[in-house]
Short mmCIF file of C-alpha atoms and ligand atoms in Angstrom, two decimals:
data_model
loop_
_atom_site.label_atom_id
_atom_site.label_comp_id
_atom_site.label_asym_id
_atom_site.label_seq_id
_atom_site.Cartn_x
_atom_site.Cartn_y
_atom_site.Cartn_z
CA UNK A 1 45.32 130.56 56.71
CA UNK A 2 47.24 132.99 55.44
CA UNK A 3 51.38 132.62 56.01
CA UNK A 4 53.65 135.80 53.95
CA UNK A 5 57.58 134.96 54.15
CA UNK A 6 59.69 138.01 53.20
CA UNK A 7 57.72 139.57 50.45
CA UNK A 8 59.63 142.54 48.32
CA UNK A 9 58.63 144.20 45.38
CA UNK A 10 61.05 147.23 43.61
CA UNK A 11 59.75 149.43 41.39
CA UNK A 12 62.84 150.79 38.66
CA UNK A 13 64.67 150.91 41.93
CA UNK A 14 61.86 151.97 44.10
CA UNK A 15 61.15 149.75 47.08
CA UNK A 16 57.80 149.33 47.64
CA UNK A 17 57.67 146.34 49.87
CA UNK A 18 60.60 145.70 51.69
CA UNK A 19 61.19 142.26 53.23
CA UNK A 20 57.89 142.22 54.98
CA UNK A 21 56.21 139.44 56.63
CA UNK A 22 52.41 138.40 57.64
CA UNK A 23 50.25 135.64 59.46
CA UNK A 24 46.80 135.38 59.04
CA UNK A 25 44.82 133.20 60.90
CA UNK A 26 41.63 131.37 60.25
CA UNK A 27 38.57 133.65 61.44
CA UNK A 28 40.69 136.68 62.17
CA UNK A 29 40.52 139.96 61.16
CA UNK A 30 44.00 141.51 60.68
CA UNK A 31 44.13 145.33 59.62
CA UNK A 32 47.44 146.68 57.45
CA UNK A 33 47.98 150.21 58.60
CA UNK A 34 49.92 152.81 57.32
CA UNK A 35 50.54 156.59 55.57
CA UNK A 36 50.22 156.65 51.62
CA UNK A 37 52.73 155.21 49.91
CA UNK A 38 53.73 152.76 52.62
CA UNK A 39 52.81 149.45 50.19
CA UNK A 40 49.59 148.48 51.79
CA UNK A 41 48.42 148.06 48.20
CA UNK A 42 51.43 146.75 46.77
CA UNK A 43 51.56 143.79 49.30
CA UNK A 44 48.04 143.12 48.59
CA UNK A 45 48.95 143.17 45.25
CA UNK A 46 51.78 140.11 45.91
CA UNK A 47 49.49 138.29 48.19
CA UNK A 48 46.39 138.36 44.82
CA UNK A 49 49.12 137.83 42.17
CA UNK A 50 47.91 140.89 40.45
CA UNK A 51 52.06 141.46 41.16
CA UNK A 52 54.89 139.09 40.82
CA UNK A 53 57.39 139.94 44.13
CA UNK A 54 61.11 139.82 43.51
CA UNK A 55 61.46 137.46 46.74
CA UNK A 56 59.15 136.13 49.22
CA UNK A 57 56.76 133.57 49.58
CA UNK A 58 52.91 133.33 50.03
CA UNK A 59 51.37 130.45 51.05
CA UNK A 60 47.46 130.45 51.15
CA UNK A 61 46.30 127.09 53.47
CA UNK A 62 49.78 125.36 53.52
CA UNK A 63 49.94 126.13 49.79
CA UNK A 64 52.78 128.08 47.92
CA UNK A 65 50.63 130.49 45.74
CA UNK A 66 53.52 132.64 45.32
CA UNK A 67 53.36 134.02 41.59
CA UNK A 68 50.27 132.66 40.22
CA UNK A 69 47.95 134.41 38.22
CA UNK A 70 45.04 136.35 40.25
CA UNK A 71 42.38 134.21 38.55
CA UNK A 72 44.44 130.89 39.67
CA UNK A 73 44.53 132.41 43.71
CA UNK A 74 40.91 133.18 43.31
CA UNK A 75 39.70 129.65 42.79
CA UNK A 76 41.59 128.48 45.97
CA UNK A 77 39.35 130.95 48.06
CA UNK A 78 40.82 133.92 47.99
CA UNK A 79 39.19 137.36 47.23
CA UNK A 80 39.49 140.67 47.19
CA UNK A 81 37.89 144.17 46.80
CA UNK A 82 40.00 147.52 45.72
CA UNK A 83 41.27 150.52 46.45
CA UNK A 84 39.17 152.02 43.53
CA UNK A 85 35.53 151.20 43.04
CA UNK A 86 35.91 148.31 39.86
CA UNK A 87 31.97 147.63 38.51
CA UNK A 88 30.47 147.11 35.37
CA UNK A 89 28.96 150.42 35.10
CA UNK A 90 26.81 149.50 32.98
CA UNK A 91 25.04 145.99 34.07
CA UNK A 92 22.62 146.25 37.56
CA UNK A 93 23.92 145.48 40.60
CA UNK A 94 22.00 141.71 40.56
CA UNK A 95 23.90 141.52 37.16
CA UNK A 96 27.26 142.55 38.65
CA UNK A 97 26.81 139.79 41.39
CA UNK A 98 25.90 137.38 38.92
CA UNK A 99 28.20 137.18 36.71
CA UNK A 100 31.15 136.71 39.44
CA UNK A 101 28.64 133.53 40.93
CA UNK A 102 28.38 132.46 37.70
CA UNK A 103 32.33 132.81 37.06
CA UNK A 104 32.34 130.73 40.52
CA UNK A 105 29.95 128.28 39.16
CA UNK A 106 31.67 127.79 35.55
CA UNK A 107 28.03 128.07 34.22
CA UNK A 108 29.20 130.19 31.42
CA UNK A 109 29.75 127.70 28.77
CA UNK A 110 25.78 126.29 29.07
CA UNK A 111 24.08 126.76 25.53
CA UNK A 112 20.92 126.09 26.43
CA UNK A 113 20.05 127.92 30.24
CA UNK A 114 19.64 131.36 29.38
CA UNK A 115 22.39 133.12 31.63
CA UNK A 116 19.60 135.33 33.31
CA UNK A 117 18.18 132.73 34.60
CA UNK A 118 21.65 131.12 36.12
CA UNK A 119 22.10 131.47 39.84
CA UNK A 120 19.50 133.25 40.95
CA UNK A 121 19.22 132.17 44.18
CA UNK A 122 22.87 132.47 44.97
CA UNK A 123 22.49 135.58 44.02
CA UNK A 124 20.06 137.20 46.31
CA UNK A 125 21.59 135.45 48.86
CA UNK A 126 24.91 137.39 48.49
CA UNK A 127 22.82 140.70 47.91
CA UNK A 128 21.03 139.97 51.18
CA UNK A 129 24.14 139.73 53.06
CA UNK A 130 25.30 142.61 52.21
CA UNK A 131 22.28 144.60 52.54
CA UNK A 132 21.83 145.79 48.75
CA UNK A 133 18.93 143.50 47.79
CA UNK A 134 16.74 146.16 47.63
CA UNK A 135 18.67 147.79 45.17
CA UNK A 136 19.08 145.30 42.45
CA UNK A 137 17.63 146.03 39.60
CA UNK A 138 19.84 149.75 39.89
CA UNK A 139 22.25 150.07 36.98
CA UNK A 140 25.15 150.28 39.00
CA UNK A 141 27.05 153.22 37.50
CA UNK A 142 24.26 155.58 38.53
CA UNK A 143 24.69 154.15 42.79
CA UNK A 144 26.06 155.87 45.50
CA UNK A 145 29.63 155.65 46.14
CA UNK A 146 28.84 153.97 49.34
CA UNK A 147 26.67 151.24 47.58
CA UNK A 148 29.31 150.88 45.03
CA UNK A 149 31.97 150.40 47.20
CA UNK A 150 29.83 147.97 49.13
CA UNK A 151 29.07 146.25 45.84
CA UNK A 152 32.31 145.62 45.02
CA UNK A 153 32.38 143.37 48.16
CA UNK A 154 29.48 141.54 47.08
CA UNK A 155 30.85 140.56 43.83
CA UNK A 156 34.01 139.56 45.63
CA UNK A 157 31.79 137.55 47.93
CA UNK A 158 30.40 136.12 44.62
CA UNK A 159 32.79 133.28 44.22
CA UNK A 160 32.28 132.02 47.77
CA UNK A 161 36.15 133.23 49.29
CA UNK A 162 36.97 131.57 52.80
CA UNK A 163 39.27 134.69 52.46
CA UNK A 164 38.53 138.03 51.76
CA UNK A 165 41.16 141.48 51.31
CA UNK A 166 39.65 144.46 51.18
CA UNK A 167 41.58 147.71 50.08
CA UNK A 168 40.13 150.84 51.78
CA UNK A 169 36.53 149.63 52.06
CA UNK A 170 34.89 153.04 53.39
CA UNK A 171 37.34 155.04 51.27
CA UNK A 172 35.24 158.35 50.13
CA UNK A 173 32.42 157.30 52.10
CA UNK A 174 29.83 159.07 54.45
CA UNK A 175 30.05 158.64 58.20
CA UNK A 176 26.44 156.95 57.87
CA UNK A 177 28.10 154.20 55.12
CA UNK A 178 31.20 154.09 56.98
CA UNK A 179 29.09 153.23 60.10
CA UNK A 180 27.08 150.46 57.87
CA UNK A 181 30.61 148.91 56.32
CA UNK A 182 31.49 148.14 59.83
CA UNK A 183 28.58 146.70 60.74
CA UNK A 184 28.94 144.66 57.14
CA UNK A 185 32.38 143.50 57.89
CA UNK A 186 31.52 142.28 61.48
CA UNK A 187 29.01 140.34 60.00
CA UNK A 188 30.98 138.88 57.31
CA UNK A 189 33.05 137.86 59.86
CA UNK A 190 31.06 136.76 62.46
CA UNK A 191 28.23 134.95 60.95
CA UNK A 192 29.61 133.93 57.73
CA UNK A 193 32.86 132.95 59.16
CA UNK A 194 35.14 134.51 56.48
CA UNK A 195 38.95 135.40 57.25
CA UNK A 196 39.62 139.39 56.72
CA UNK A 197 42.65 141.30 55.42
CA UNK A 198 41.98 145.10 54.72
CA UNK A 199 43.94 147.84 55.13
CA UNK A 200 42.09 151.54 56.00
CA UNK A 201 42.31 155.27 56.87
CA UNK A 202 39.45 155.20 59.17
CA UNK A 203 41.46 154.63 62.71
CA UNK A 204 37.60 154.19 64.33
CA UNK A 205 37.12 151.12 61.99
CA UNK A 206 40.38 149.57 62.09
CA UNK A 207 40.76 149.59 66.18
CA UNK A 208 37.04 148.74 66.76
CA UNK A 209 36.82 145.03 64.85
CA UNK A 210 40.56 144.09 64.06
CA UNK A 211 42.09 141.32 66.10
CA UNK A 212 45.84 141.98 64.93
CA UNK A 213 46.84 144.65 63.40
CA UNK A 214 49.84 145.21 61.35
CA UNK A 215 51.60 148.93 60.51
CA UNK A 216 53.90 149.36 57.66
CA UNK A 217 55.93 152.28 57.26
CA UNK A 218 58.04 153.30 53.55
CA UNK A 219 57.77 149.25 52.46
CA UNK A 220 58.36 147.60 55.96
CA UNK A 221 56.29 146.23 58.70
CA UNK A 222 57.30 148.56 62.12
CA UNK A 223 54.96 146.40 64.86
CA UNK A 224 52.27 143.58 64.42
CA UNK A 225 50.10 142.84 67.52
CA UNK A 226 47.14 143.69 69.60
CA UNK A 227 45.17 146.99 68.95
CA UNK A 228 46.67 147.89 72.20
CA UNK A 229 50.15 147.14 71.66
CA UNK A 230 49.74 149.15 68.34
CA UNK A 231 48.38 152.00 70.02
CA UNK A 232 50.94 152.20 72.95
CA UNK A 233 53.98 151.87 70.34
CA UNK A 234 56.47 154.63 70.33
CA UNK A 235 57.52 154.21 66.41
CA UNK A 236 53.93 153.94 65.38
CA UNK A 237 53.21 157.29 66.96
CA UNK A 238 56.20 158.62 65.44
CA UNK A 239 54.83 157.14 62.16
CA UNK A 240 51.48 159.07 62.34
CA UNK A 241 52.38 161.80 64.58
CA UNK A 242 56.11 162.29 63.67
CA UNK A 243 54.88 164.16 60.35
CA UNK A 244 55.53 161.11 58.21
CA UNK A 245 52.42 161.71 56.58
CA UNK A 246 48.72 161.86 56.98
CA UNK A 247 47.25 158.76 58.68
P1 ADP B 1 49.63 152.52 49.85
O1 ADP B 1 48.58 151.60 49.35
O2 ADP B 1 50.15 152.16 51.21
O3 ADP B 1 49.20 153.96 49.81
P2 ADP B 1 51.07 151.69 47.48
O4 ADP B 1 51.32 150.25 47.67
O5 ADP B 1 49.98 152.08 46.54
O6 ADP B 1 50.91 152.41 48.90
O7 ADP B 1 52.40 152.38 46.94
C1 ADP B 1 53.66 152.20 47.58
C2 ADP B 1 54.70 152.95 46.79
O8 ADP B 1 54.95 152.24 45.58
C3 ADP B 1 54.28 154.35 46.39
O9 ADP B 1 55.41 155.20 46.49
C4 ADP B 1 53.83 154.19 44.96
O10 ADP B 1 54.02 155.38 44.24
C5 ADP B 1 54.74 153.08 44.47
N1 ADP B 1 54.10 152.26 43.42
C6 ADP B 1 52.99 151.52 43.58
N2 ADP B 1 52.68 150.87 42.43
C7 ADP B 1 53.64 151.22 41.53
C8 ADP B 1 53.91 150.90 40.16
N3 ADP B 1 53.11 150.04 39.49
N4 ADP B 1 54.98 151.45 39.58
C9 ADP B 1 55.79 152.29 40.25
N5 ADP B 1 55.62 152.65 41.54
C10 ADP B 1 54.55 152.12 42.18
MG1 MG B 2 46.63 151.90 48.69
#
């Protein structure tokens, strides 16, 4: 689904992504690991066009999406979540989803449907899935970081990806959300059949529902396989217990 040929990125002469290369196939769920600063964002960055790389190719289903605009990758069925929580503050969480189904839908431009009453059953669906129904009519600034963070999936889920990349999903959250964001992604996967790239801290997470995972160290891929080829590799426990950095 998912094909990434050679991608860098330099920042004023920092390398932040250094020839680095990717497979994602339909179904899976492929974790990026690393230590800050490796480029796990970065490359997520290249694959969403929310970057342009210097070299390197992405194609997304056979297609080259290499350098388009994030809203252009979107509409092939791509989506994402980030590092750091991105709601309107302001609107409740049914709004939040809403207006990303309605983006989906191009429903916008109606005159005469009243956008409230747009997609309402699309909606609730997406809400259900991820377990924040019950929580709608919340304004969304005033939610726990846990519920935020898990909102921010739901309005990514909002325009119906095949795909979905998720930066950090139980960054800052409690052992009891973490626990709950597993079970979310499993089901994502599992019985709504949606390809997963994230990248995450939480070792627990990342060895108990990836099927590949990939470790990048200062810019560059070091090993891509198996959990347990990842676990029993010498320069990935150099990487994390070398003193490289925090894992
Ligand atoms: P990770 O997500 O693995 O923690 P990032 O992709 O955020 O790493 O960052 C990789 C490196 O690139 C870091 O050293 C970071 O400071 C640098 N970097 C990221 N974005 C920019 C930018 N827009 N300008 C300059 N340097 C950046
Ligand atoms: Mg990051």
């Amino acid at each position: 689904m998912l094909q990434v040929n050679s991608l860098s990125k330099t920042f004023s002469g920092f390398r932040a992504v250094k020839d680095t290369s990717l497979e994602v196939k339909k179904g899976e769920i492929v974790a990026v690991i690393g230590p800050n600063g490796a480029g796990k964002t970065t490359l997520f960055n290249l694959i969403t066009g929310i970057l342009k790389p210097d070299s390197g190719q992405v194609l997304f289903k056979g297609k080259d999406i290499t350098g388009l605009s994030p809203h252009v990758i979107c509409k092939t069925g791509m989506s994402r979540s980030f590092q750091v929580v991105n709601v309107f503050q302001r609107l409740t969480v049914f709004e939040n989803v809403q207006v990303a189904v309605l983006a989906k839908e191009k429903k916008t431009w109606n005159l005469f449907t009243p956008s409230k009453k747009l997609v309402i059953d699309e909606t609730n669906r997406t809400l259900e899935s991820v377990g924040l129904i019950d929580k709608q009519n919340n304004i969304s600034g005033a939610l726990s970081h846990g519920d935020r963070k898990v909102l921010e999936i739901a309005i990514a889920l909002g325009g119906s990806p095949e795909f979905l990349i998720l930066d950090e999903p139980t960054a800052g959250m409690s052992p009891e959300e973490t626990a709950r964001c597993i079970e979310l992604i499993r089901h994502l996967s599992k019985k709504m059949g949606l390809t997963i790239l994230f990248c995450e801290h939480d070792m627990e997470l990342v060895f108990s529902i990836s099927n590949r995972i990939m470790v990048m160290v200062r810019g560059a891929s070091i090993i891509q396989g198996s959990c347990e080829e990842v676990r029993s590799n010498e320069a990935v426990q150099e990487a994390y217990l070398g003193g490289d950095a925090t894992c």
